[in-house]
PDB file of C-alpha atoms in Angstrom:
ATOM      1  CA  MET A   1      -7.490   6.465  -8.680  1.00  0.00           C
ATOM      2  CA  ASN A   2     -10.044   8.857 -10.136  1.00  0.00           C
ATOM      3  CA  ASN A   3     -13.398   7.406  -9.157  1.00  0.00           C
ATOM      4  CA  PHE A   4     -14.833  10.857  -8.575  1.00  0.00           C
ATOM      5  CA  PRO A   5     -14.245  14.038 -10.633  1.00  0.00           C
ATOM      6  CA  SER A   6     -12.968  16.000  -7.626  1.00  0.00           C
ATOM      7  CA  GLN A   7     -10.189  13.447  -7.173  1.00  0.00           C
ATOM      8  CA  MET A   8      -8.645  14.541 -10.458  1.00  0.00           C
ATOM      9  CA  ARG A   9      -7.201  17.398  -8.450  1.00  0.00           C
ATOM     10  CA  ALA A  10      -5.067  14.994  -6.410  1.00  0.00           C
ATOM     11  CA  THR A  11      -2.724  14.284  -9.314  1.00  0.00           C
ATOM     12  CA  GLN A  12      -1.509  17.887  -9.369  1.00  0.00           C
ATOM     13  CA  TYR A  13       0.352  17.257  -6.097  1.00  0.00           C
ATOM     14  CA  LEU A  14       2.161  14.140  -7.302  1.00  0.00           C
ATOM     15  CA  PHE A  15       5.459  13.724  -9.099  1.00  0.00           C
ATOM     16  CA  PRO A  16       5.258  12.851 -12.817  1.00  0.00           C
ATOM     17  CA  PRO A  17       4.591   9.235 -13.812  1.00  0.00           C
ATOM     18  CA  ILE A  18       7.668   7.024 -13.624  1.00  0.00           C
ATOM     19  CA  ASP A  19       8.551   3.507 -14.761  1.00  0.00           C
ATOM     20  CA  PRO A  20      10.410   0.956 -12.629  1.00  0.00           C
ATOM     21  CA  PHE A  21      14.115   0.403 -13.175  1.00  0.00           C
ATOM     22  CA  ASP A  22      13.782  -3.116 -11.749  1.00  0.00           C
ATOM     23  CA  GLN A  23      10.983  -5.701 -11.647  1.00  0.00           C
ATOM     24  CA  ARG A  24      11.295  -9.208 -10.222  1.00  0.00           C
ATOM     25  CA  MET A  25       9.468 -12.102  -8.612  1.00  0.00           C
ATOM     26  CA  ILE A  26      10.717 -13.366  -5.249  1.00  0.00           C
ATOM     27  CA  ASP A  27      10.091 -17.032  -4.415  1.00  0.00           C
ATOM     28  CA  THR A  28       9.002 -17.296  -0.771  1.00  0.00           C
ATOM     29  CA  GLY A  29       9.732 -21.031  -0.599  1.00  0.00           C
ATOM     30  CA  ASP A  30       6.210 -21.960   0.514  1.00  0.00           C
ATOM     31  CA  GLY A  31       4.226 -21.735  -2.700  1.00  0.00           C
ATOM     32  CA  HIS A  32       4.106 -17.980  -3.348  1.00  0.00           C
ATOM     33  CA  GLN A  33       5.829 -15.713  -5.839  1.00  0.00           C
ATOM     34  CA  VAL A  34       5.857 -12.070  -4.700  1.00  0.00           C
ATOM     35  CA  TYR A  35       6.081  -9.296  -7.283  1.00  0.00           C
ATOM     36  CA  VAL A  36       8.566  -6.528  -6.409  1.00  0.00           C
ATOM     37  CA  GLU A  37       9.496  -3.380  -8.340  1.00  0.00           C
ATOM     38  CA  GLN A  38      11.904  -0.497  -7.765  1.00  0.00           C
ATOM     39  CA  CYS A  39      11.749   3.010  -9.152  1.00  0.00           C
ATOM     40  CA  GLY A  40      13.453   6.360  -8.596  1.00  0.00           C
ATOM     41  CA  ASN A  41      17.121   6.644  -7.634  1.00  0.00           C
ATOM     42  CA  PRO A  42      18.921   3.259  -7.316  1.00  0.00           C
ATOM     43  CA  GLN A  43      21.284   4.884  -4.775  1.00  0.00           C
ATOM     44  CA  GLY A  44      18.524   6.833  -3.044  1.00  0.00           C
ATOM     45  CA  VAL A  45      16.981   6.596   0.419  1.00  0.00           C
ATOM     46  CA  PRO A  46      14.900   3.391   0.406  1.00  0.00           C
ATOM     47  CA  VAL A  47      11.147   3.436   0.958  1.00  0.00           C
ATOM     48  CA  ILE A  48       9.005   0.291   1.111  1.00  0.00           C
ATOM     49  CA  VAL A  49       5.365   0.899   0.206  1.00  0.00           C
ATOM     50  CA  CYS A  50       2.733  -1.250   1.949  1.00  0.00           C
ATOM     51  CA  HIS A  51      -0.516  -1.257  -0.013  1.00  0.00           C
ATOM     52  CA  GLY A  52      -3.964  -1.567   1.497  1.00  0.00           C
ATOM     53  CA  GLY A  53      -6.570  -4.286   1.560  1.00  0.00           C
ATOM     54  CA  PRO A  54      -5.274  -6.836   2.336  1.00  0.00           C
ATOM     55  CA  GLY A  55      -5.546  -7.729  -1.326  1.00  0.00           C
ATOM     56  CA  GLY A  56      -5.464  -4.270  -2.885  1.00  0.00           C
ATOM     57  CA  GLY A  57      -2.177  -4.568  -4.764  1.00  0.00           C
ATOM     58  CA  CYS A  58       0.033  -1.695  -5.892  1.00  0.00           C
ATOM     59  CA  SER A  59      -0.744   0.793  -8.657  1.00  0.00           C
ATOM     60  CA  PRO A  60       1.508   3.040 -10.794  1.00  0.00           C
ATOM     61  CA  ALA A  61       0.120   6.083  -8.944  1.00  0.00           C
ATOM     62  CA  MET A  62       1.799   4.877  -5.735  1.00  0.00           C
ATOM     63  CA  ARG A  63       5.214   5.543  -7.317  1.00  0.00           C
ATOM     64  CA  ARG A  64       4.428   9.242  -7.580  1.00  0.00           C
ATOM     65  CA  TYR A  65       4.451  10.285  -3.905  1.00  0.00           C
ATOM     66  CA  PHE A  66       8.258  10.371  -3.786  1.00  0.00           C
ATOM     67  CA  ASP A  67      10.912  12.586  -5.352  1.00  0.00           C
ATOM     68  CA  PRO A  68      12.496  10.149  -7.837  1.00  0.00           C
ATOM     69  CA  ALA A  69      15.843  11.939  -7.621  1.00  0.00           C
ATOM     70  CA  PHE A  70      16.047  11.334  -3.872  1.00  0.00           C
ATOM     71  CA  TYR A  71      14.161   8.128  -3.054  1.00  0.00           C
ATOM     72  CA  ARG A  72      14.624   4.497  -4.017  1.00  0.00           C
ATOM     73  CA  VAL A  73      11.002   3.362  -3.963  1.00  0.00           C
ATOM     74  CA  VAL A  74      10.180  -0.322  -3.497  1.00  0.00           C
ATOM     75  CA  LEU A  75       6.643  -1.517  -4.161  1.00  0.00           C
ATOM     76  CA  PHE A  76       5.441  -5.088  -3.776  1.00  0.00           C
ATOM     77  CA  ASP A  77       2.163  -6.882  -4.273  1.00  0.00           C
ATOM     78  CA  GLN A  78       1.379  -8.805  -1.108  1.00  0.00           C
ATOM     79  CA  ARG A  79       0.683 -12.523  -1.314  1.00  0.00           C
ATOM     80  CA  GLY A  80      -2.296 -13.516  -3.442  1.00  0.00           C
ATOM     81  CA  CYS A  81      -2.965 -10.189  -5.140  1.00  0.00           C
ATOM     82  CA  GLY A  82      -1.797  -7.899  -7.906  1.00  0.00           C
ATOM     83  CA  ARG A  83       0.970  -9.557  -9.910  1.00  0.00           C
ATOM     84  CA  SER A  84       1.910 -11.966  -7.122  1.00  0.00           C
ATOM     85  CA  THR A  85       0.893 -15.586  -7.512  1.00  0.00           C
ATOM     86  CA  PRO A  86      -1.055 -17.770  -6.885  1.00  0.00           C
ATOM     87  CA  HIS A  87      -3.890 -15.309  -7.378  1.00  0.00           C
ATOM     88  CA  ALA A  88      -6.466 -14.946  -4.547  1.00  0.00           C
ATOM     89  CA  SER A  89      -4.776 -17.702  -2.541  1.00  0.00           C
ATOM     90  CA  VAL A  90      -5.019 -17.621   1.249  1.00  0.00           C
ATOM     91  CA  LYS A  91      -2.759 -20.615   1.847  1.00  0.00           C
ATOM     92  CA  ASN A  92       0.359 -19.582   3.800  1.00  0.00           C
ATOM     93  CA  ASN A  93      -0.998 -16.054   3.776  1.00  0.00           C
ATOM     94  CA  THR A  94      -0.840 -14.346   7.169  1.00  0.00           C
ATOM     95  CA  THR A  95       0.470 -11.072   8.572  1.00  0.00           C
ATOM     96  CA  TRP A  96       3.604 -12.879   9.714  1.00  0.00           C
ATOM     97  CA  ASP A  97       4.177 -14.276   6.228  1.00  0.00           C
ATOM     98  CA  LEU A  98       4.014 -10.713   4.880  1.00  0.00           C
ATOM     99  CA  VAL A  99       6.458  -9.496   7.526  1.00  0.00           C
ATOM    100  CA  GLU A 100       8.871 -12.247   6.472  1.00  0.00           C
ATOM    101  CA  ASP A 101       8.375 -11.271   2.824  1.00  0.00           C
ATOM    102  CA  MET A 102       9.435  -7.727   3.702  1.00  0.00           C
ATOM    103  CA  GLN A 103      12.528  -9.167   5.357  1.00  0.00           C
ATOM    104  CA  ARG A 104      13.249 -11.154   2.181  1.00  0.00           C
ATOM    105  CA  ILE A 105      12.850  -8.030   0.076  1.00  0.00           C
ATOM    106  CA  ARG A 106      15.260  -6.082   2.272  1.00  0.00           C
ATOM    107  CA  ALA A 107      17.815  -8.889   2.116  1.00  0.00           C
ATOM    108  CA  GLU A 108      17.549  -9.444  -1.647  1.00  0.00           C
ATOM    109  CA  LEU A 109      17.792  -5.731  -2.440  1.00  0.00           C
ATOM    110  CA  GLY A 110      20.546  -5.110   0.111  1.00  0.00           C
ATOM    111  CA  LEU A 111      18.567  -2.564   2.117  1.00  0.00           C
ATOM    112  CA  ASP A 112      19.623  -1.633   5.636  1.00  0.00           C
ATOM    113  CA  LYS A 113      17.180   0.851   7.181  1.00  0.00           C
ATOM    114  CA  VAL A 114      14.032   1.734   5.263  1.00  0.00           C
ATOM    115  CA  ILE A 115      11.193   4.238   5.463  1.00  0.00           C
ATOM    116  CA  LEU A 116       7.813   2.498   5.592  1.00  0.00           C
ATOM    117  CA  PHE A 117       4.904   4.128   3.742  1.00  0.00           C
ATOM    118  CA  GLY A 118       1.432   2.633   4.066  1.00  0.00           C
ATOM    119  CA  GLY A 119      -2.259   3.347   4.400  1.00  0.00           C
ATOM    120  CA  SER A 120      -5.284   1.509   5.792  1.00  0.00           C
ATOM    121  CA  TRP A 121      -4.234  -2.183   6.005  1.00  0.00           C
ATOM    122  CA  GLY A 122      -0.866  -0.973   4.715  1.00  0.00           C
ATOM    123  CA  ALA A 123      -0.606   1.118   7.881  1.00  0.00           C
ATOM    124  CA  THR A 124      -1.312  -2.006   9.944  1.00  0.00           C
ATOM    125  CA  LEU A 125       1.379  -3.983   8.159  1.00  0.00           C
ATOM    126  CA  ALA A 126       3.899  -1.136   8.407  1.00  0.00           C
ATOM    127  CA  LEU A 127       3.268  -0.830  12.154  1.00  0.00           C
ATOM    128  CA  VAL A 128       3.528  -4.576  12.765  1.00  0.00           C
ATOM    129  CA  TYR A 129       6.787  -4.674  10.819  1.00  0.00           C
ATOM    130  CA  ALA A 130       8.225  -1.633  12.627  1.00  0.00           C
ATOM    131  CA  ILE A 131       7.271  -3.039  16.032  1.00  0.00           C
ATOM    132  CA  THR A 132       8.813  -6.411  15.168  1.00  0.00           C
ATOM    133  CA  HIS A 133      11.954  -5.080  13.440  1.00  0.00           C
ATOM    134  CA  PRO A 134      12.497  -1.553  14.784  1.00  0.00           C
ATOM    135  CA  GLN A 135      16.226  -1.666  13.987  1.00  0.00           C
ATOM    136  CA  ALA A 136      15.368  -1.899  10.265  1.00  0.00           C
ATOM    137  CA  VAL A 137      13.093   1.167  10.138  1.00  0.00           C
ATOM    138  CA  SER A 138      14.208   4.803   9.888  1.00  0.00           C
ATOM    139  CA  ALA A 139      10.721   6.392   9.724  1.00  0.00           C
ATOM    140  CA  VAL A 140       7.059   5.446   9.278  1.00  0.00           C
ATOM    141  CA  VAL A 141       4.583   7.456   7.192  1.00  0.00           C
ATOM    142  CA  LEU A 142       0.960   6.368   7.542  1.00  0.00           C
ATOM    143  CA  ARG A 143      -2.411   7.275   6.068  1.00  0.00           C
ATOM    144  CA  GLY A 144      -5.907   6.250   7.193  1.00  0.00           C
ATOM    145  CA  VAL A 145      -4.755   4.333  10.263  1.00  0.00           C
ATOM    146  CA  PHE A 146      -6.216   0.863  10.833  1.00  0.00           C
ATOM    147  CA  LEU A 147      -5.076  -1.030  13.948  1.00  0.00           C
ATOM    148  CA  MET A 148      -6.792  -4.368  13.203  1.00  0.00           C
ATOM    149  CA  THR A 149      -9.056  -4.296  16.275  1.00  0.00           C
ATOM    150  CA  GLN A 150     -12.505  -5.776  16.754  1.00  0.00           C
ATOM    151  CA  SER A 151     -14.031  -2.358  17.374  1.00  0.00           C
ATOM    152  CA  GLU A 152     -12.862  -1.198  13.926  1.00  0.00           C
ATOM    153  CA  LEU A 153     -14.348  -4.288  12.282  1.00  0.00           C
ATOM    154  CA  ASP A 154     -17.582  -3.773  14.237  1.00  0.00           C
ATOM    155  CA  TRP A 155     -17.721  -0.166  13.041  1.00  0.00           C
ATOM    156  CA  PHE A 156     -17.423  -1.016   9.372  1.00  0.00           C
ATOM    157  CA  TYR A 157     -19.127  -4.416   9.193  1.00  0.00           C
ATOM    158  CA  GLY A 158     -21.402  -4.297  12.226  1.00  0.00           C
ATOM    159  CA  GLY A 159     -23.586  -1.277  11.541  1.00  0.00           C
ATOM    160  CA  GLY A 160     -21.540   1.757  12.617  1.00  0.00           C
ATOM    161  CA  ALA A 161     -20.783   3.177   9.186  1.00  0.00           C
ATOM    162  CA  ALA A 162     -24.225   1.993   8.099  1.00  0.00           C
ATOM    163  CA  GLN A 163     -25.766   4.733  10.209  1.00  0.00           C
ATOM    164  CA  PHE A 164     -24.257   7.272   7.795  1.00  0.00           C
ATOM    165  CA  TRP A 165     -24.831   5.254   4.625  1.00  0.00           C
ATOM    166  CA  PRO A 166     -28.030   3.247   5.254  1.00  0.00           C
ATOM    167  CA  GLU A 167     -28.959   2.816   1.589  1.00  0.00           C
ATOM    168  CA  THR A 168     -25.439   1.636   0.690  1.00  0.00           C
ATOM    169  CA  TRP A 169     -25.400  -0.747   3.659  1.00  0.00           C
ATOM    170  CA  ALA A 170     -28.789  -2.102   2.556  1.00  0.00           C
ATOM    171  CA  ARG A 171     -27.271  -3.073  -0.804  1.00  0.00           C
ATOM    172  CA  PHE A 172     -24.339  -4.757   0.971  1.00  0.00           C
ATOM    173  CA  ALA A 173     -26.646  -6.686   3.306  1.00  0.00           C
ATOM    174  CA  ALA A 174     -29.287  -7.598   0.711  1.00  0.00           C
ATOM    175  CA  PRO A 175     -27.606 -10.789  -0.627  1.00  0.00           C
ATOM    176  CA  ILE A 176     -27.268 -12.192   2.908  1.00  0.00           C
ATOM    177  CA  PRO A 177     -30.266 -13.902   4.590  1.00  0.00           C
ATOM    178  CA  GLU A 178     -31.576 -11.915   7.541  1.00  0.00           C
ATOM    179  CA  ASP A 179     -30.686 -14.620  10.060  1.00  0.00           C
ATOM    180  CA  GLU A 180     -27.000 -14.337   9.078  1.00  0.00           C
ATOM    181  CA  ARG A 181     -26.677 -10.559   9.174  1.00  0.00           C
ATOM    182  CA  GLY A 182     -25.528 -10.499  12.794  1.00  0.00           C
ATOM    183  CA  ASP A 183     -22.041 -11.423  11.574  1.00  0.00           C
ATOM    184  CA  MET A 184     -21.542 -10.074   8.077  1.00  0.00           C
ATOM    185  CA  ILE A 185     -17.859 -11.014   7.921  1.00  0.00           C
ATOM    186  CA  ALA A 186     -18.686 -14.677   8.626  1.00  0.00           C
ATOM    187  CA  ALA A 187     -21.658 -14.621   6.255  1.00  0.00           C
ATOM    188  CA  TYR A 188     -19.568 -13.297   3.400  1.00  0.00           C
ATOM    189  CA  HIS A 189     -16.758 -15.709   4.316  1.00  0.00           C
ATOM    190  CA  ARG A 190     -19.018 -18.691   3.637  1.00  0.00           C
ATOM    191  CA  ARG A 191     -19.753 -17.380   0.157  1.00  0.00           C
ATOM    192  CA  LEU A 192     -16.301 -16.050  -0.747  1.00  0.00           C
ATOM    193  CA  PHE A 193     -14.832 -19.494   0.014  1.00  0.00           C
ATOM    194  CA  SER A 194     -17.686 -21.647  -1.301  1.00  0.00           C
ATOM    195  CA  GLY A 195     -15.650 -23.199  -4.122  1.00  0.00           C
ATOM    196  CA  ASP A 196     -18.215 -21.923  -6.622  1.00  0.00           C
ATOM    197  CA  LEU A 197     -16.284 -19.388  -8.741  1.00  0.00           C
ATOM    198  CA  PRO A 198     -19.303 -17.433 -10.065  1.00  0.00           C
ATOM    199  CA  GLN A 199     -20.730 -17.136  -6.540  1.00  0.00           C
ATOM    200  CA  GLU A 200     -17.361 -16.131  -5.081  1.00  0.00           C
ATOM    201  CA  THR A 201     -16.971 -13.440  -7.736  1.00  0.00           C
ATOM    202  CA  ARG A 202     -20.493 -12.101  -7.272  1.00  0.00           C
ATOM    203  CA  PHE A 203     -20.093 -11.743  -3.510  1.00  0.00           C
ATOM    204  CA  ALA A 204     -16.570 -10.388  -3.932  1.00  0.00           C
ATOM    205  CA  ARG A 205     -17.983  -7.547  -6.018  1.00  0.00           C
ATOM    206  CA  GLU A 206     -20.581  -6.796  -3.339  1.00  0.00           C
ATOM    207  CA  TRP A 207     -17.883  -6.811  -0.625  1.00  0.00           C
ATOM    208  CA  SER A 208     -15.620  -4.527  -2.645  1.00  0.00           C
ATOM    209  CA  ALA A 209     -18.432  -2.153  -3.596  1.00  0.00           C
ATOM    210  CA  TRP A 210     -19.304  -1.475   0.058  1.00  0.00           C
ATOM    211  CA  GLU A 211     -15.752  -0.387   0.845  1.00  0.00           C
ATOM    212  CA  ASN A 212     -15.246   1.529  -2.400  1.00  0.00           C
ATOM    213  CA  ALA A 213     -18.451   3.463  -1.842  1.00  0.00           C
ATOM    214  CA  LEU A 214     -17.237   4.874   1.464  1.00  0.00           C
ATOM    215  CA  ALA A 215     -13.593   5.544   0.551  1.00  0.00           C
ATOM    216  CA  SER A 216     -13.954   9.157  -0.548  1.00  0.00           C
ATOM    217  CA  VAL A 217     -15.529  12.163   1.102  1.00  0.00           C
ATOM    218  CA  TYR A 218     -16.830  12.982  -2.392  1.00  0.00           C
ATOM    219  CA  SER A 219     -18.722   9.677  -2.663  1.00  0.00           C
ATOM    220  CA  ASN A 220     -22.309   9.481  -3.835  1.00  0.00           C
ATOM    221  CA  GLY A 221     -22.659   6.054  -2.215  1.00  0.00           C
ATOM    222  CA  GLN A 222     -22.107   4.067  -5.397  1.00  0.00           C
ATOM    223  CA  GLY A 223     -19.167   1.669  -5.176  1.00  0.00           C
ATOM    224  CA  GLY A 224     -19.147   0.672  -8.825  1.00  0.00           C
ATOM    225  CA  GLU A 225     -18.389  -2.826 -10.101  1.00  0.00           C
ATOM    226  CA  SER A 226     -14.777  -3.921  -9.831  1.00  0.00           C
ATOM    227  CA  PRO A 227     -13.283  -6.359 -12.363  1.00  0.00           C
ATOM    228  CA  GLY A 228     -14.043  -9.891 -11.224  1.00  0.00           C
ATOM    229  CA  ASP A 229     -10.452 -11.090 -10.769  1.00  0.00           C
ATOM    230  CA  TYR A 230      -9.475  -8.004  -8.781  1.00  0.00           C
ATOM    231  CA  ALA A 231     -12.603  -8.101  -6.608  1.00  0.00           C
ATOM    232  CA  ARG A 232     -12.185 -11.799  -5.837  1.00  0.00           C
ATOM    233  CA  ALA A 233      -8.587 -11.400  -4.643  1.00  0.00           C
ATOM    234  CA  PHE A 234      -9.399  -8.242  -2.689  1.00  0.00           C
ATOM    235  CA  ALA A 235     -12.488  -9.630  -0.971  1.00  0.00           C
ATOM    236  CA  ARG A 236     -11.123 -13.102  -0.218  1.00  0.00           C
ATOM    237  CA  LEU A 237      -7.857 -11.833   1.246  1.00  0.00           C
ATOM    238  CA  GLU A 238      -9.474  -9.030   3.230  1.00  0.00           C
ATOM    239  CA  ASN A 239     -12.145 -11.342   4.616  1.00  0.00           C
ATOM    240  CA  HIS A 240      -9.553 -14.049   5.387  1.00  0.00           C
ATOM    241  CA  TYR A 241      -7.496 -11.600   7.439  1.00  0.00           C
ATOM    242  CA  PHE A 242     -10.537 -10.174   9.224  1.00  0.00           C
ATOM    243  CA  VAL A 243     -11.977 -13.585  10.125  1.00  0.00           C
ATOM    244  CA  ASN A 244      -8.601 -14.362  11.688  1.00  0.00           C
ATOM    245  CA  HIS A 245      -8.257 -10.956  13.416  1.00  0.00           C
ATOM    246  CA  GLY A 246      -5.121 -10.176  11.458  1.00  0.00           C
ATOM    247  CA  PHE A 247      -3.357 -13.224  12.916  1.00  0.00           C
ATOM    248  CA  LEU A 248      -2.171 -11.006  15.781  1.00  0.00           C
ATOM    249  CA  GLY A 249      -3.371 -13.183  18.631  1.00  0.00           C
ATOM    250  CA  GLU A 250      -4.814 -10.358  20.720  1.00  0.00           C
ATOM    251  CA  ASP A 251      -7.187  -7.522  20.043  1.00  0.00           C
ATOM    252  CA  ASP A 252      -4.986  -4.498  20.710  1.00  0.00           C
ATOM    253  CA  TRP A 253      -1.666  -5.986  19.613  1.00  0.00           C
ATOM    254  CA  ILE A 254      -0.271  -2.779  18.118  1.00  0.00           C
ATOM    255  CA  MET A 255      -1.191  -0.409  20.954  1.00  0.00           C
ATOM    256  CA  ASN A 256       0.108  -2.892  23.522  1.00  0.00           C
ATOM    257  CA  ARG A 257       3.528  -2.682  21.853  1.00  0.00           C
ATOM    258  CA  VAL A 258       3.629   0.949  20.760  1.00  0.00           C
ATOM    259  CA  ASN A 259       6.662   1.562  22.990  1.00  0.00           C
ATOM    260  CA  ASN A 260       8.713  -0.369  20.431  1.00  0.00           C
ATOM    261  CA  LEU A 261       8.221   2.633  18.131  1.00  0.00           C
ATOM    262  CA  ALA A 262       9.627   5.179  20.593  1.00  0.00           C
ATOM    263  CA  ASP A 263      12.863   5.725  18.649  1.00  0.00           C
ATOM    264  CA  ILE A 264      11.248   5.778  15.197  1.00  0.00           C
ATOM    265  CA  PRO A 265       9.906   9.072  13.768  1.00  0.00           C
ATOM    266  CA  GLY A 266       6.265   8.727  12.761  1.00  0.00           C
ATOM    267  CA  PHE A 267       3.903  10.732  10.583  1.00  0.00           C
ATOM    268  CA  ILE A 268       0.160  10.144  10.280  1.00  0.00           C
ATOM    269  CA  VAL A 269      -2.096  11.720   7.661  1.00  0.00           C
ATOM    270  CA  GLN A 270      -5.730  11.166   8.582  1.00  0.00           C
ATOM    271  CA  GLY A 271      -8.928  12.263   6.856  1.00  0.00           C
ATOM    272  CA  ARG A 272     -11.257  14.025   9.263  1.00  0.00           C
ATOM    273  CA  TYR A 273     -14.266  12.278   7.711  1.00  0.00           C
ATOM    274  CA  ASP A 274     -12.763   8.843   7.182  1.00  0.00           C
ATOM    275  CA  MET A 275     -15.756   6.486   7.216  1.00  0.00           C
ATOM    276  CA  ILE A 276     -13.696   3.308   6.904  1.00  0.00           C
ATOM    277  CA  CYS A 277     -11.070   4.008   9.575  1.00  0.00           C
ATOM    278  CA  PRO A 278     -12.461   6.740  11.883  1.00  0.00           C
ATOM    279  CA  PRO A 279      -9.875   9.242  13.204  1.00  0.00           C
ATOM    280  CA  HIS A 280      -9.990   8.295  16.885  1.00  0.00           C
ATOM    281  CA  LYS A 281      -7.621   5.358  16.310  1.00  0.00           C
ATOM    282  CA  ALA A 282      -5.068   7.587  14.583  1.00  0.00           C
ATOM    283  CA  TYR A 283      -5.393  10.103  17.408  1.00  0.00           C
ATOM    284  CA  GLY A 284      -4.864   7.439  20.086  1.00  0.00           C
ATOM    285  CA  LEU A 285      -1.856   6.012  18.286  1.00  0.00           C
ATOM    286  CA  ALA A 286      -0.253   9.447  17.901  1.00  0.00           C
ATOM    287  CA  LYS A 287      -0.814  10.235  21.588  1.00  0.00           C
ATOM    288  CA  ALA A 288       0.900   7.002  22.640  1.00  0.00           C
ATOM    289  CA  TRP A 289       3.789   7.294  20.163  1.00  0.00           C
ATOM    290  CA  PRO A 290       6.407   9.792  21.362  1.00  0.00           C
ATOM    291  CA  GLY A 291       7.277  12.294  18.665  1.00  0.00           C
ATOM    292  CA  CYS A 292       4.585  11.144  16.244  1.00  0.00           C
ATOM    293  CA  ASP A 293       3.301  13.944  13.991  1.00  0.00           C
ATOM    294  CA  LEU A 294      -0.465  13.639  13.364  1.00  0.00           C
ATOM    295  CA  ARG A 295      -1.915  15.750  10.560  1.00  0.00           C
ATOM    296  CA  MET A 296      -5.700  15.757  10.396  1.00  0.00           C
ATOM    297  CA  ILE A 297      -6.977  16.688   6.937  1.00  0.00           C
ATOM    298  CA  ARG A 298     -10.210  18.640   6.742  1.00  0.00           C
ATOM    299  CA  ASN A 299     -12.714  17.720   4.032  1.00  0.00           C
ATOM    300  CA  ALA A 300     -11.038  14.353   3.439  1.00  0.00           C
ATOM    301  CA  GLY A 301     -12.090  10.739   3.806  1.00  0.00           C
ATOM    302  CA  HIS A 302     -10.112   7.521   3.581  1.00  0.00           C
ATOM    303  CA  ALA A 303      -8.744   7.268   0.050  1.00  0.00           C
ATOM    304  CA  LEU A 304      -5.091   7.773  -0.799  1.00  0.00           C
ATOM    305  CA  SER A 305      -6.282   9.807  -3.781  1.00  0.00           C
ATOM    306  CA  GLU A 306      -8.109  12.452  -1.750  1.00  0.00           C
ATOM    307  CA  PRO A 307      -6.497  15.774  -2.789  1.00  0.00           C
ATOM    308  CA  GLY A 308      -5.707  16.923   0.758  1.00  0.00           C
ATOM    309  CA  ILE A 309      -4.271  13.548   1.728  1.00  0.00           C
ATOM    310  CA  SER A 310      -2.132  13.275  -1.403  1.00  0.00           C
ATOM    311  CA  ALA A 311      -0.805  16.816  -0.923  1.00  0.00           C
ATOM    312  CA  GLU A 312       0.137  16.184   2.714  1.00  0.00           C
ATOM    313  CA  LEU A 313       1.848  12.868   2.031  1.00  0.00           C
ATOM    314  CA  VAL A 314       4.001  14.437  -0.679  1.00  0.00           C
ATOM    315  CA  ARG A 315       4.752  17.345   1.669  1.00  0.00           C
ATOM    316  CA  ILE A 316       5.925  14.924   4.387  1.00  0.00           C
ATOM    317  CA  MET A 317       8.148  12.951   2.025  1.00  0.00           C
ATOM    318  CA  ASN A 318       9.675  16.188   0.755  1.00  0.00           C
ATOM    319  CA  GLN A 319      10.186  17.320   4.369  1.00  0.00           C
ATOM    320  CA  ILE A 320      12.014  14.085   5.212  1.00  0.00           C
ATOM    321  CA  ALA A 321      14.174  14.517   2.102  1.00  0.00           C
ATOM    322  CA  SER A 322      15.052  18.112   2.991  1.00  0.00           C
ATOM    323  CA  LEU A 323      16.030  17.140   6.527  1.00  0.00           C
ATOM    324  CA  SER A 324      18.153  14.272   5.244  1.00  0.00           C
ATOM    325  CA  VAL A 325      20.234  16.522   3.008  1.00  0.00           C
ATOM    326  CA  ALA A 326      20.434  19.502   5.393  1.00  0.00           C
TER     327      ALA A 326
END
């Protein structure tokens, strides 16, 4: 959460820390156990939180964006990461499996309509779910929009972001032979799935460091070294989804179906200087989504923990709560 000193300011906008009132594992029936927790008001308005990555997992800080007296907050670790098992597994792990997991969660917890809250890959998953099951969604709140398109992957892994962070990109590219650098996702894929655990972990840390380094507008270009188990799950799952283009079957799947969102209120919080998911995708989505409220945050990048982004997300959730009780 607090990789940079300036991000300490983000916590002042959040609700106090809270513990779950319910924690459980849901058996998917195809080899996975998905961790689910609930916090806040058991009779409150339900919110399902979609974390980023894929492979990022949930953190206790994610509970704090919602008034615990009003919201029933449901967090889950997507397949293969966090407290879900098997760890770092990509078997039976696709976008459509995650959508079905969300359906299972709704059914097991007895939830009718839910608010979806997600950022980065979590925004992708929330949008895919809302497009597929619009009758189950009362509102969508997004941050750092990622639409799972080739142009976005080309930007981040094909040299676009590297033009702003050449020294950081050089570190990311250094372990890959020059003749493989034309497709960095494929090059890393070969090493993240080599079957050699030390090699997979080493390249997972390099993969994770590149993304971590560019997450905040306050970054100095150093991504740090993530714990090996976390980095391996994060990098393997993210790479697996990117190699397979999110399992969506076509490049602009979300925008081609944005009309399915016409009756769902949407809110987008986007950092003006988001280096991972540049703002033009959020802008295009908001333009095509009737009634969508886009809030561009000055002096902010991609991270959930950016002060301006945290403040605006809490403001939106409080606004929804006030309208619901008016």
